[in-house]
Tab-separated table of C-alpha atoms in Angstrom:
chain	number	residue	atom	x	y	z
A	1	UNK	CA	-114.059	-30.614	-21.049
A	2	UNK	CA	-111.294	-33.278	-21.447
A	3	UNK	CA	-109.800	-31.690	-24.785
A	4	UNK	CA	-109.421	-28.140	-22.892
A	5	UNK	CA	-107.672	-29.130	-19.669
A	6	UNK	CA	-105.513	-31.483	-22.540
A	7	UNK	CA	-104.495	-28.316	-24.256
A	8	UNK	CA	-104.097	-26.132	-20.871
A	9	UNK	CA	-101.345	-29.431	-19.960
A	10	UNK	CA	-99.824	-29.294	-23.351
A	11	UNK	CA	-99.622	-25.252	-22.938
A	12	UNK	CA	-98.031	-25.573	-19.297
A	13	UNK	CA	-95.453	-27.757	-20.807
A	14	UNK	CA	-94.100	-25.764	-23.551
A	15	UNK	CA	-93.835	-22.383	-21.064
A	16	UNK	CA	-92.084	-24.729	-18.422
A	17	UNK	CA	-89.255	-26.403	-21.625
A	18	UNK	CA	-89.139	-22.625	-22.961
A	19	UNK	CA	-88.345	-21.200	-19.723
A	20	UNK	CA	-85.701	-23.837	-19.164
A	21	UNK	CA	-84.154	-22.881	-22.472
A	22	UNK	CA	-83.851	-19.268	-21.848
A	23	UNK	CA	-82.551	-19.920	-18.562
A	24	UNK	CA	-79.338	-22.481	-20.277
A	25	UNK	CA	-78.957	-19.979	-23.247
A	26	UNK	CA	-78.462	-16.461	-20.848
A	27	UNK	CA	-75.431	-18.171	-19.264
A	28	UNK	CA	-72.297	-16.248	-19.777
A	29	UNK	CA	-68.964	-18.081	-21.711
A	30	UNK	CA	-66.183	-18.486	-19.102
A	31	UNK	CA	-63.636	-15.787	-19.244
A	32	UNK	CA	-60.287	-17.369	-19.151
A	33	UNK	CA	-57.505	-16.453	-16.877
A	34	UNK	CA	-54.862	-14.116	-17.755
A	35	UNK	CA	-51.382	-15.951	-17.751
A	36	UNK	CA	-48.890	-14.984	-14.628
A	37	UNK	CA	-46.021	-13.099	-16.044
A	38	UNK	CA	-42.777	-12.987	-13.666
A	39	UNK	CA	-41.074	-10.081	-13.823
A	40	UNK	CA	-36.805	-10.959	-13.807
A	41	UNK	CA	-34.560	-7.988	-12.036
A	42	UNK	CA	-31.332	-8.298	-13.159
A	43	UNK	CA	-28.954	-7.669	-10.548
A	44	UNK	CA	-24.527	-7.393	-10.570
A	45	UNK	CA	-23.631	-10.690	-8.161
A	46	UNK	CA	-19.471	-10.155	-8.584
A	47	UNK	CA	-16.043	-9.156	-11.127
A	48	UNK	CA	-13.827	-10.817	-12.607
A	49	UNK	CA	-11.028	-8.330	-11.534
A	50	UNK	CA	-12.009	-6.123	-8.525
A	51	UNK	CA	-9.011	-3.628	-9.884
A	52	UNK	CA	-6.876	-3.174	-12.950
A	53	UNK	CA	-5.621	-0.453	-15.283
A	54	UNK	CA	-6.982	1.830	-17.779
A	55	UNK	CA	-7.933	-0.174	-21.093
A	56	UNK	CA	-7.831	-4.035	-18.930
A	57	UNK	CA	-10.729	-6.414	-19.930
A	58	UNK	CA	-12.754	-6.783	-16.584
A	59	UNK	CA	-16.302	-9.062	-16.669
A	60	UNK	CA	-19.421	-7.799	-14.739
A	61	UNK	CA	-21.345	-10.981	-13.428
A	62	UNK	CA	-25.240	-10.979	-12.715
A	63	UNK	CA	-28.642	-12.219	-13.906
A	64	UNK	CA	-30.963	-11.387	-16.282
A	65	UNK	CA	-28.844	-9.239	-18.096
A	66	UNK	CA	-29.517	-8.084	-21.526
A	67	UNK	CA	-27.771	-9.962	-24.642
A	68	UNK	CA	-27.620	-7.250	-26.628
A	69	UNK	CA	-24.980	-4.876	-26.189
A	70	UNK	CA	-27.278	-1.437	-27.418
A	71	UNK	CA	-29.211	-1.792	-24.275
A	72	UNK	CA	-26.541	-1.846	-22.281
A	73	UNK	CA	-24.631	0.838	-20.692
A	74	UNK	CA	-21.576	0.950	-17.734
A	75	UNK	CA	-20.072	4.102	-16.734
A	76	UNK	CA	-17.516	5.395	-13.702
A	77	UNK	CA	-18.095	8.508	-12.515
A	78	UNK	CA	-19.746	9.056	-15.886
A	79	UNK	CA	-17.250	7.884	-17.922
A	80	UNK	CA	-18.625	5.085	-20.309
A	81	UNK	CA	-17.000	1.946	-20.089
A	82	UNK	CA	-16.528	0.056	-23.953
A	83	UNK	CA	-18.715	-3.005	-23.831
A	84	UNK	CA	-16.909	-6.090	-25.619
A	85	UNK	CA	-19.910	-8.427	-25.389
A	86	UNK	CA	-22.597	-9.432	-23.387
A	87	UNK	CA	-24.991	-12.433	-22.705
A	88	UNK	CA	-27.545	-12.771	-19.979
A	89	UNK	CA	-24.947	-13.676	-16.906
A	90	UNK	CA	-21.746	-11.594	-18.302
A	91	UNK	CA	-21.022	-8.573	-19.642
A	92	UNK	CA	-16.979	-7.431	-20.563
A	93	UNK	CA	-15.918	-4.238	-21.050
A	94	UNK	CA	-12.317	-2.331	-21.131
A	95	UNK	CA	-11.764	0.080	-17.924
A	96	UNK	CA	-11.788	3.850	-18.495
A	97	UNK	CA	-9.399	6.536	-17.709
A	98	UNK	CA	-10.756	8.599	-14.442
A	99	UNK	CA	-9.782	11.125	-12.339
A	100	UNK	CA	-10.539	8.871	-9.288
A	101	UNK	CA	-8.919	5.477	-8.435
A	102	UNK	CA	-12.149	4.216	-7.383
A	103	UNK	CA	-15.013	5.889	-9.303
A	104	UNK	CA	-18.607	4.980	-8.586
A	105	UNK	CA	-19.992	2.220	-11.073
A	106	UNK	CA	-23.001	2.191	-12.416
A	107	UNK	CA	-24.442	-0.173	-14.946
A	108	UNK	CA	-27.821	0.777	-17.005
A	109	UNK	CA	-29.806	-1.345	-19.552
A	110	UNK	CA	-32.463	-0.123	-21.533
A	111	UNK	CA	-32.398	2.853	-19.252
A	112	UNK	CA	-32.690	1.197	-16.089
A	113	UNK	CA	-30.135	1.157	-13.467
A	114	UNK	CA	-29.427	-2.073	-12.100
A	115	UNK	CA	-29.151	-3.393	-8.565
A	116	UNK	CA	-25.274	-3.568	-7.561
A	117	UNK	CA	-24.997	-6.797	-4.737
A	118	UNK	CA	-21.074	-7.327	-5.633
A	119	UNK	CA	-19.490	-7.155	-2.394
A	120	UNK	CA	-15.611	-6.188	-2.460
A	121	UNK	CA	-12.851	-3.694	-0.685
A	122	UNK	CA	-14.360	-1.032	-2.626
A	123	UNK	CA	-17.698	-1.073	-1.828
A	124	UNK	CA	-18.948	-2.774	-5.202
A	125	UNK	CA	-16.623	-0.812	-7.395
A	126	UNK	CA	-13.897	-1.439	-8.997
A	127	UNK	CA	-10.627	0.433	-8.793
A	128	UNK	CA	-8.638	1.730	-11.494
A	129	UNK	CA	-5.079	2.378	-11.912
A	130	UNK	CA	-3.738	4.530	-14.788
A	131	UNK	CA	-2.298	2.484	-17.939
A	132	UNK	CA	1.173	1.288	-17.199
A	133	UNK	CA	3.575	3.281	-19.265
A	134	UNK	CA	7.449	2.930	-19.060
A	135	UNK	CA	9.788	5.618	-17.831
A	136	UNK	CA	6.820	8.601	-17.409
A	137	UNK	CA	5.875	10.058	-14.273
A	138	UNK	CA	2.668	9.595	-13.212
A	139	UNK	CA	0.244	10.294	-10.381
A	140	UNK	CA	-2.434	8.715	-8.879
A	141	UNK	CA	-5.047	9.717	-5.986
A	142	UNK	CA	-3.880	9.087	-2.151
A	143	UNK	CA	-6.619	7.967	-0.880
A	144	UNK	CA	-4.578	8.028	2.807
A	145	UNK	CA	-4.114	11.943	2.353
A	146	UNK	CA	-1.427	12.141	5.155
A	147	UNK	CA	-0.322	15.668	5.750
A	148	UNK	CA	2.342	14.620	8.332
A	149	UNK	CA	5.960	13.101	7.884
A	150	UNK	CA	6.570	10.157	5.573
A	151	UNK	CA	9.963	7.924	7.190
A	152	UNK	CA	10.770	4.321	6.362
A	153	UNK	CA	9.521	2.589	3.184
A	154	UNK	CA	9.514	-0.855	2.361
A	155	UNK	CA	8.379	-2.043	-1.050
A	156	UNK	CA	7.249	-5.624	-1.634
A	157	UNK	CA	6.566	-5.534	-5.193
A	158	UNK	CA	4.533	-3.284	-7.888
A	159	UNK	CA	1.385	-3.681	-6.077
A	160	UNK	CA	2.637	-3.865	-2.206
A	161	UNK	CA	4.367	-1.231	-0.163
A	162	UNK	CA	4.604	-0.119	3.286
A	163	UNK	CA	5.390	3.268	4.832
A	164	UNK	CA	5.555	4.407	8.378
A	165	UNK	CA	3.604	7.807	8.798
A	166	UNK	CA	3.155	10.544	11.612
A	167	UNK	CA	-0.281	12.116	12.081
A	168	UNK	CA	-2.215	14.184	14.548
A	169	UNK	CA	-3.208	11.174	16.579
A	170	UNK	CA	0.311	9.578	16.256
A	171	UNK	CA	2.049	7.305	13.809
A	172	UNK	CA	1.776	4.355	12.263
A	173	UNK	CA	2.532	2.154	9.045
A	174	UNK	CA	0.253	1.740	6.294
A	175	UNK	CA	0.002	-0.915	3.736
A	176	UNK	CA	-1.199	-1.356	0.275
A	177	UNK	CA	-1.768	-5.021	-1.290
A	178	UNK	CA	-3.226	-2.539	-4.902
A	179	UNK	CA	-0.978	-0.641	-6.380
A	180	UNK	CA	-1.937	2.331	-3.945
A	181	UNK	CA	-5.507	2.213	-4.506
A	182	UNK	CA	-6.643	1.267	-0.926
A	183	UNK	CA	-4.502	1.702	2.330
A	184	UNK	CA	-4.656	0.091	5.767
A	185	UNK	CA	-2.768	0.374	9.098
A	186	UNK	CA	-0.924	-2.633	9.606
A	187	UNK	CA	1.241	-1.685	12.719
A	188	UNK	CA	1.170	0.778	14.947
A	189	UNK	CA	4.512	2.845	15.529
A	190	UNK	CA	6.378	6.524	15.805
A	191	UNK	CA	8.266	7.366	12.816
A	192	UNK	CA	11.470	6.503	11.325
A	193	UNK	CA	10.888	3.247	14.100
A	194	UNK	CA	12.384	0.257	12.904
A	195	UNK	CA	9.919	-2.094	11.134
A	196	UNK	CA	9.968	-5.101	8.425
A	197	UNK	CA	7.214	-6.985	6.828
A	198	UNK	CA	7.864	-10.074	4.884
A	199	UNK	CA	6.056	-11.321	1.450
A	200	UNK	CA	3.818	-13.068	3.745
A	201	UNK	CA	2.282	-9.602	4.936
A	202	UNK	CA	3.619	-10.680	8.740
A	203	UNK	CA	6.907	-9.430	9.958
A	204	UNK	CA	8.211	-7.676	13.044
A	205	UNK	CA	7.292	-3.625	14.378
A	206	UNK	CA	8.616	-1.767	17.177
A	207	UNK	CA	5.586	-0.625	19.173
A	208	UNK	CA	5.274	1.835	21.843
A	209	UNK	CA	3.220	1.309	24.987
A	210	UNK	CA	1.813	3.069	28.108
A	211	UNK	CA	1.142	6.379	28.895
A	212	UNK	CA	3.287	9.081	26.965
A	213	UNK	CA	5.674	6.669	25.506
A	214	UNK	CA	6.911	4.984	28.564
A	215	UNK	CA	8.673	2.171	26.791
A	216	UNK	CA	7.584	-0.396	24.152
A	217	UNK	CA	9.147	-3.631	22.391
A	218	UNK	CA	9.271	-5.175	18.812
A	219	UNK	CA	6.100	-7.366	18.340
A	220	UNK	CA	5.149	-9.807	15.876
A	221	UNK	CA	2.921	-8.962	13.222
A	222	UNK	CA	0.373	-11.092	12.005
A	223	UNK	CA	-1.156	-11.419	8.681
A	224	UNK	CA	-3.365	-8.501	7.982
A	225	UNK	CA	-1.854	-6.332	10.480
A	226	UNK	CA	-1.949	-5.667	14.836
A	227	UNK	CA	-2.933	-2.145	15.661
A	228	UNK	CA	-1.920	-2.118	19.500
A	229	UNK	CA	1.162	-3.672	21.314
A	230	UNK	CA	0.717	-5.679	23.783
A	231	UNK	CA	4.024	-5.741	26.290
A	232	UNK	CA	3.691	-9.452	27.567
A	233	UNK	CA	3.502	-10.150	23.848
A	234	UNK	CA	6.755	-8.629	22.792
A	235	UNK	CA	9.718	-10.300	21.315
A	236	UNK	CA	12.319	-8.058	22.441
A	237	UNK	CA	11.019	-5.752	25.324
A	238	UNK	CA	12.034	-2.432	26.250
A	239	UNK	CA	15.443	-2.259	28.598
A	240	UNK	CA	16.289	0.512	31.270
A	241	UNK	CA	15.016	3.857	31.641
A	242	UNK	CA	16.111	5.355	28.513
A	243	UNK	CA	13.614	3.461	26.224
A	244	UNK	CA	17.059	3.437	23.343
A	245	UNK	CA	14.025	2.220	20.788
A	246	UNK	CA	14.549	0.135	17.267
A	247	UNK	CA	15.632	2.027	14.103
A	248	UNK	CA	16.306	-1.300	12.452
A	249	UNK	CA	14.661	-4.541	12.250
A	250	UNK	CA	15.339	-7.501	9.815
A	251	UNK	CA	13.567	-11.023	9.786
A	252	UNK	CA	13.634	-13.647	7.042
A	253	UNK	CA	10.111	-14.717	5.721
A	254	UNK	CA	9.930	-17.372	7.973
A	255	UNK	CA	10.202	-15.258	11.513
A	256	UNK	CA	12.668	-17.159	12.607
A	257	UNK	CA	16.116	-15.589	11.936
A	258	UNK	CA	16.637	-11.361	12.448
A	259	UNK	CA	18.356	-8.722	13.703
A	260	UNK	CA	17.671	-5.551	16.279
A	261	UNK	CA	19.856	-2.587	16.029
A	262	UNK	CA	18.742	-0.044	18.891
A	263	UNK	CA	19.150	4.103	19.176
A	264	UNK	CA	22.237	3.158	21.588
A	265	UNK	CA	23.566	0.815	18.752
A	266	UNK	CA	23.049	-2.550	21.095
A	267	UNK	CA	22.481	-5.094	17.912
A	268	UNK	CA	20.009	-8.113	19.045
A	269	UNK	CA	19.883	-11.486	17.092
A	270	UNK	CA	17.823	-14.573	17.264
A	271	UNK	CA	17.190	-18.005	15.561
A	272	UNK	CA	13.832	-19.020	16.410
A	273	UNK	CA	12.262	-15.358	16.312
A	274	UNK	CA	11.264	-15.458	19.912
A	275	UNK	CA	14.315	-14.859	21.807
A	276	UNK	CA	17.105	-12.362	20.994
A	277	UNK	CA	20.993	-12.131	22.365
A	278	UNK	CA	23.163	-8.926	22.267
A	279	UNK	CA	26.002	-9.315	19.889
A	280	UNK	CA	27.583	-5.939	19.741
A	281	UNK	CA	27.337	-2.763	21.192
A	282	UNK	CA	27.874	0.587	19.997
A	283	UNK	CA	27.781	2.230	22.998
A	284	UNK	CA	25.912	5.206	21.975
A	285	UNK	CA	24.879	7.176	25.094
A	286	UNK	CA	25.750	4.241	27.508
A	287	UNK	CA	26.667	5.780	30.720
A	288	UNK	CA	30.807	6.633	30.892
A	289	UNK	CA	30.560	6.770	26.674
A	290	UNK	CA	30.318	9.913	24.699
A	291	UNK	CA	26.256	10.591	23.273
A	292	UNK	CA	25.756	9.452	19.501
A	293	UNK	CA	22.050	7.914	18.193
A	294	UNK	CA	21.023	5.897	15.109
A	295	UNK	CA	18.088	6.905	13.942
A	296	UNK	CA	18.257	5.854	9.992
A	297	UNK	CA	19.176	1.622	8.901
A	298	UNK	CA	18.663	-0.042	5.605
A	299	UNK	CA	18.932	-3.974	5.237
A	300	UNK	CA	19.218	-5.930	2.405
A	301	UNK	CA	19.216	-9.097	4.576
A	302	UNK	CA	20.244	-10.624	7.434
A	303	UNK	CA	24.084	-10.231	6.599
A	304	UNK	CA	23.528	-6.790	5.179
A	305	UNK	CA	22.856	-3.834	7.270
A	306	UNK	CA	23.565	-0.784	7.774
A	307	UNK	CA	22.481	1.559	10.762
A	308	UNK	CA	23.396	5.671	10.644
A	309	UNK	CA	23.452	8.532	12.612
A	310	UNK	CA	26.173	10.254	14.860
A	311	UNK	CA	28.745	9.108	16.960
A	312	UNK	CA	30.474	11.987	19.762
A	313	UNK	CA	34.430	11.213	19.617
A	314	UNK	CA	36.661	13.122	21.226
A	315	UNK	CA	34.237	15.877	22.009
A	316	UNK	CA	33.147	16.050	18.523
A	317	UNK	CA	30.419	14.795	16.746
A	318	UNK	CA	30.661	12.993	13.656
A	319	UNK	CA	28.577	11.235	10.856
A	320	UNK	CA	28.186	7.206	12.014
A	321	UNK	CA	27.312	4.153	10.787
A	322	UNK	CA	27.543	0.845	12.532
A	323	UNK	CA	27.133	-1.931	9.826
A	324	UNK	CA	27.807	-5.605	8.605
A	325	UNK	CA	28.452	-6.352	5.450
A	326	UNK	CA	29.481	-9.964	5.506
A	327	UNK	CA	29.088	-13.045	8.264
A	328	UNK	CA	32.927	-13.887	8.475
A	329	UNK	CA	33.682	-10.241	9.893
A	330	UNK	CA	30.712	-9.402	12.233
A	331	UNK	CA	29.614	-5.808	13.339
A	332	UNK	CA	32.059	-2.982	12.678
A	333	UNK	CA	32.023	0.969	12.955
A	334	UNK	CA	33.270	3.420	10.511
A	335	UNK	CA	32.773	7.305	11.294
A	336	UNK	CA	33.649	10.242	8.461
A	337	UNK	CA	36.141	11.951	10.397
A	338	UNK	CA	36.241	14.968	7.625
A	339	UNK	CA	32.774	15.813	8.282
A	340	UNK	CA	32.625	17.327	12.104
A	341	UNK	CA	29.493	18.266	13.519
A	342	UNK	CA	27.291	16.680	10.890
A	343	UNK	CA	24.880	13.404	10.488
A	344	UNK	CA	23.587	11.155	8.210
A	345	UNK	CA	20.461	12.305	7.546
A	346	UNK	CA	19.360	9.398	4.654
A	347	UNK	CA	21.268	5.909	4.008
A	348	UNK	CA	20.343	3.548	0.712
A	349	UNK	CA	22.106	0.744	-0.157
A	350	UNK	CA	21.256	-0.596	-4.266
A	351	UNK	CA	23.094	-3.692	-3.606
A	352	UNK	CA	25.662	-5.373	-0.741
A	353	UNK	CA	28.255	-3.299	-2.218
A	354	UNK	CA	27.211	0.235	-3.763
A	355	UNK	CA	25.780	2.465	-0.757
A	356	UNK	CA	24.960	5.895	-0.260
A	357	UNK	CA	24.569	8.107	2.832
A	358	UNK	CA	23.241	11.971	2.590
A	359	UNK	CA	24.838	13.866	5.421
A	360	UNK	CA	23.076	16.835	7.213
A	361	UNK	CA	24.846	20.080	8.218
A	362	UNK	CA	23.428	23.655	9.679
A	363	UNK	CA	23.476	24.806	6.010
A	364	UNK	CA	24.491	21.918	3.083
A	365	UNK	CA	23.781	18.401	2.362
A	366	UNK	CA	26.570	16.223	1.060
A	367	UNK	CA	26.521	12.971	-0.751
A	368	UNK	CA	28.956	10.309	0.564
A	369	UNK	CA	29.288	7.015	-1.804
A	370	UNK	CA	30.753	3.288	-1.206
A	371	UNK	CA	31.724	0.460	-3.215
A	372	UNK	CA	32.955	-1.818	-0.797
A	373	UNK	CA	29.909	-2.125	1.546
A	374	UNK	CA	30.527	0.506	3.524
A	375	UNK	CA	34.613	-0.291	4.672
A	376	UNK	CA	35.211	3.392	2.899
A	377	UNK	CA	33.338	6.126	1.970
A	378	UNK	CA	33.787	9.214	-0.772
A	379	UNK	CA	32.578	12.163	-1.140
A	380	UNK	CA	30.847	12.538	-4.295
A	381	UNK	CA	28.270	15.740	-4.146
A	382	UNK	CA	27.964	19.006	-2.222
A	383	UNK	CA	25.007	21.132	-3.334
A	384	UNK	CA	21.253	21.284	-3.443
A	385	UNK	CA	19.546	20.356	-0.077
A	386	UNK	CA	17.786	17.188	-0.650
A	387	UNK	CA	16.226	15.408	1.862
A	388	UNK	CA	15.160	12.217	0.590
A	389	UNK	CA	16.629	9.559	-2.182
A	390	UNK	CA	16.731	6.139	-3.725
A	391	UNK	CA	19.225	4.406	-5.983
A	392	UNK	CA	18.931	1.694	-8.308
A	393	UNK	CA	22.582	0.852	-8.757
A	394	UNK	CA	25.760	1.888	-8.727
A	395	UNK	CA	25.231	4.678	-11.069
A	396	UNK	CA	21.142	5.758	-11.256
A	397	UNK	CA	19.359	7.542	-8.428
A	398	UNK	CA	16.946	9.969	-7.321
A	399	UNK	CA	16.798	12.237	-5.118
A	400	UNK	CA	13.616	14.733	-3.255
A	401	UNK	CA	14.158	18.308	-3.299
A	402	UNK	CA	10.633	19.978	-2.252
A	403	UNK	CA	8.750	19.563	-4.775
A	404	UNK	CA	10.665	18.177	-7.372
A	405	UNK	CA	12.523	15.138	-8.381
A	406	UNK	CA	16.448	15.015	-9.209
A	407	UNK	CA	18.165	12.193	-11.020
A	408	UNK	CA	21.754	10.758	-11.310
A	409	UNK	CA	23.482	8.579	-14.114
A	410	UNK	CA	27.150	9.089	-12.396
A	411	UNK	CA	26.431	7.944	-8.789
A	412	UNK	CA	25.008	11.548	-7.400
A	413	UNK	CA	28.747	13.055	-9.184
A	414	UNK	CA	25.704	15.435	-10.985
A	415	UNK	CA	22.368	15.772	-10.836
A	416	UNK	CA	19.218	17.070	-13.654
A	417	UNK	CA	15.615	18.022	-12.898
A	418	UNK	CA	13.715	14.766	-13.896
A	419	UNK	CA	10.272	15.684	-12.500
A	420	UNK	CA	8.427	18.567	-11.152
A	421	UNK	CA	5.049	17.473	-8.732
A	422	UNK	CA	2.660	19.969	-7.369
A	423	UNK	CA	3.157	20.034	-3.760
A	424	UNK	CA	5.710	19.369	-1.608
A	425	UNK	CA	7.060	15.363	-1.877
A	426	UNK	CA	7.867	13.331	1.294
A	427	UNK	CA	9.839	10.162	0.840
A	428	UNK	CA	11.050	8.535	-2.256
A	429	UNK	CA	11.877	4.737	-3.144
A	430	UNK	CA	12.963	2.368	-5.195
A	431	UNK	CA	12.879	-1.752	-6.031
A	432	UNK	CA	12.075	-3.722	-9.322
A	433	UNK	CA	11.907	-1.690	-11.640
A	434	UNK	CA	9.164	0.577	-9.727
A	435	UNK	CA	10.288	4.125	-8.039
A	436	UNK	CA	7.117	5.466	-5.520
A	437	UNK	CA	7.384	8.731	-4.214
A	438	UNK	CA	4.770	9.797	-1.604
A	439	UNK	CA	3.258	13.709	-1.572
A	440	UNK	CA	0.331	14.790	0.998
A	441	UNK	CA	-2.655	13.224	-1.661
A	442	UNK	CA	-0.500	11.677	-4.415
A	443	UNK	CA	1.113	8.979	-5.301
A	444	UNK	CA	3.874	9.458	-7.902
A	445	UNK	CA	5.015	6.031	-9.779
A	446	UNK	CA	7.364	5.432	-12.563
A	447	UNK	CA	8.228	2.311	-14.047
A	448	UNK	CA	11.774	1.120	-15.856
């Protein structure tokens, strides 16, 4: 009886260890975790060069860019781009030639387009100017389009100009700090109205105020431009009731010294930019003096000017100017008594010396020509009707006739066809070395 309930003991045992070891062996192995794999986006952060011409080196800046330049592709408007190089944070490439100044950019690799976070003036493209070549006309988009008048122009250098424009909701000057790629208002105005900006981009504007034009006043200018006058913040304010207006305005880069010439030819200096004396005056449709206007001024500084119109003497109207071409003199008039009831329509001046004037008549235009700053004029030209031109020097000029462009090489003596645009062109200029010419949604360029 002992030996079986032994062996039933021993038996219980062995089921109880066997069960344990079938319960250990049917646990599973541990499946180990997959490792986390973070994904990189590449993204543009900035340029080197937000603009530049056709065939320039720019550098795209990012992350997680590709190193190898087959996976990588950069186009404008769909024009590829030739990539240089390329590393993980840069990639340089030359610019393309396009039909638009600023084309859309787009950069793929490996197919993918990329996030664009560059933030500049073109909203994260990069404009593009056509390859400088000397003495060829070229065009490039307007990105203004103005369909109304072009008057004044001021150039600063190759990359910064000014013009005063009229449109539908009234005038104003615009300003480009790219070569003509992207245009802002920097004053407002009414055209032909006297303006000048300095290399600072601040300068002096005549500004009209109040309701339908009931006076206005020169105003300073600050960097980056003032759209609206404000009257208790003019320089020179409007006088009596026949608002006589600013054709010309000069002011050295510091604000301090300038000159005012009005429509009545009252000229209006000052030393400390803030308040201005009468010097001289014209008396251009004063009360008890015959009517005349000036309406067209170029200066050269503040020793240099030159305002032009017409001046009534003796019943007769004659083309004007009112000018200063040296400090020991002063202010002095000089009318062309051969050319009765005509104006002066356009006035350039290349240097202190060599001037030009274009007169106006009910059927010819006439080219008049100094050499002495303005003490005596000649008549050099009688023919086509241009309206608008720029000279050089002494001897080189051009001049707008609709839609083409006439040069000089004898100081307007003669005249060729030098350039032939596709719509109508609306003011023309020179300085350095760079002629602009302005149509409706062009701009024409040439460089010497």
């Amino acid at each position: 009886m002992k030996k079986r309930i032994l062996l039933v003991a021993v038996l219980q045992l062995f089921m109880v260890l066997g069960s344990c070891s079938s319960d250990s062996g049917s646990d599973p192995e541990p499946t180990p975790e997959s490792p986390v794999v973070i994904i990189k986006t590449a993204k543009i952060t900035s340029f080197s060069k937000n603009s530049g011409e056709t065939g320039e080196t720019v550098s795209i800046f990012g992350e997680n860019f590709s190193d190898k330049v087959s996976n990588i592709k950069i186009t404008f408007d769909g024009v590829a781009a030739t990539i240089l190089s390329a590393t993980a944070t840069e990639i340089k490439f030359t610019l393309p030639q396009t039909e638009k100044i600023v084309p859309k950019l787009e950069l793929t690799i490996e197919n993918k387009v990329i996030t664009n976070e560059a933030k500049n003036d073109y909203s994260g493209n990069i404009g593009i100017l056509p390859k400088r070549v000397v003495n060829t006309w070229f065009t490039i988009e307007n990105t203004k389009k103005m369909d109304g008048e072009v008057g004044r122009i001021q150039i600063i250098n190759d990359k910064i100009m000014y013009y005063a424009a009229s449109e539908n909701s009234g005038a104003g000057i615009y300003r480009t700090l790219d070569g003509g790629i992207t245009w802002s208002l920097w004053s407002t105005t009414y055209i032909n109205a006297g303006f000048y900006a300095t290399k600072n981009d601040d300068g002096l504007s005549y500004i009209l105020y109040g309701y339908q034009l009931s006076g206005g006043g020169v105003d300073k200018i600050p960097v980056g431009g003032k759209v609206n006058g404000t009257p208790n913040a003019y320089v020179w304010k409007e006088i009596n009731s026949g608002y006589p207006g600013i054709y010309s305005i000069y002011v050295e880069d510091d604000l301090k010294k300038g000159t005012l010439v009005s429509q009545r030819g009252d000229v209006y200096t000052t030393t400390n930019g803030t308040d201005f004396s009468q010097v001289y005056d014209a008396h251009l449709n004063d009360d008890g003096y015959s009517s005349g206007s000036i309406f067209r001024s170029v200066e050269i500084d503040n020793s240099h000017i030159w305002a032009a119109g017409q001046k009534t003497v003796s019943a007769v109207r004659y083309p004007f100017i009112l000018f200063k071409n040296n400090d020991a003199d002063g202010w002095k008039e000089h009318y062309l008594a051969n050319e009765p009831d005509s104006y002066v329509n356009e006035i350039s001046f290349a240097d202190s010396a060599n001037g030009f004037l274009l007169l106006r008549a009910a059927s010819t235009t006439t080219f008049y020509k100094t050499i002495n700053g303005g003490d005596t004029w000649s008549k050099v030209y009688t023919g086509e009707k241009f309206t608008k031109f720029a000279f050089k020097d002494a001897n080189t000029g051009w001049a707008v006739l609709e839609n083409k462009i006439y040069k000089t090489l004898d100081g307007g003596s003669s005249w060729i066809l030098d350039y032939t645009h596709d719509q109508p062109i609306k003011n023309i200029s020179y300085k350095n070395n760079v002629i602009w010419a302005i149509s409706s949604d062009k701009i024409i360029k040439r460089y010497l």
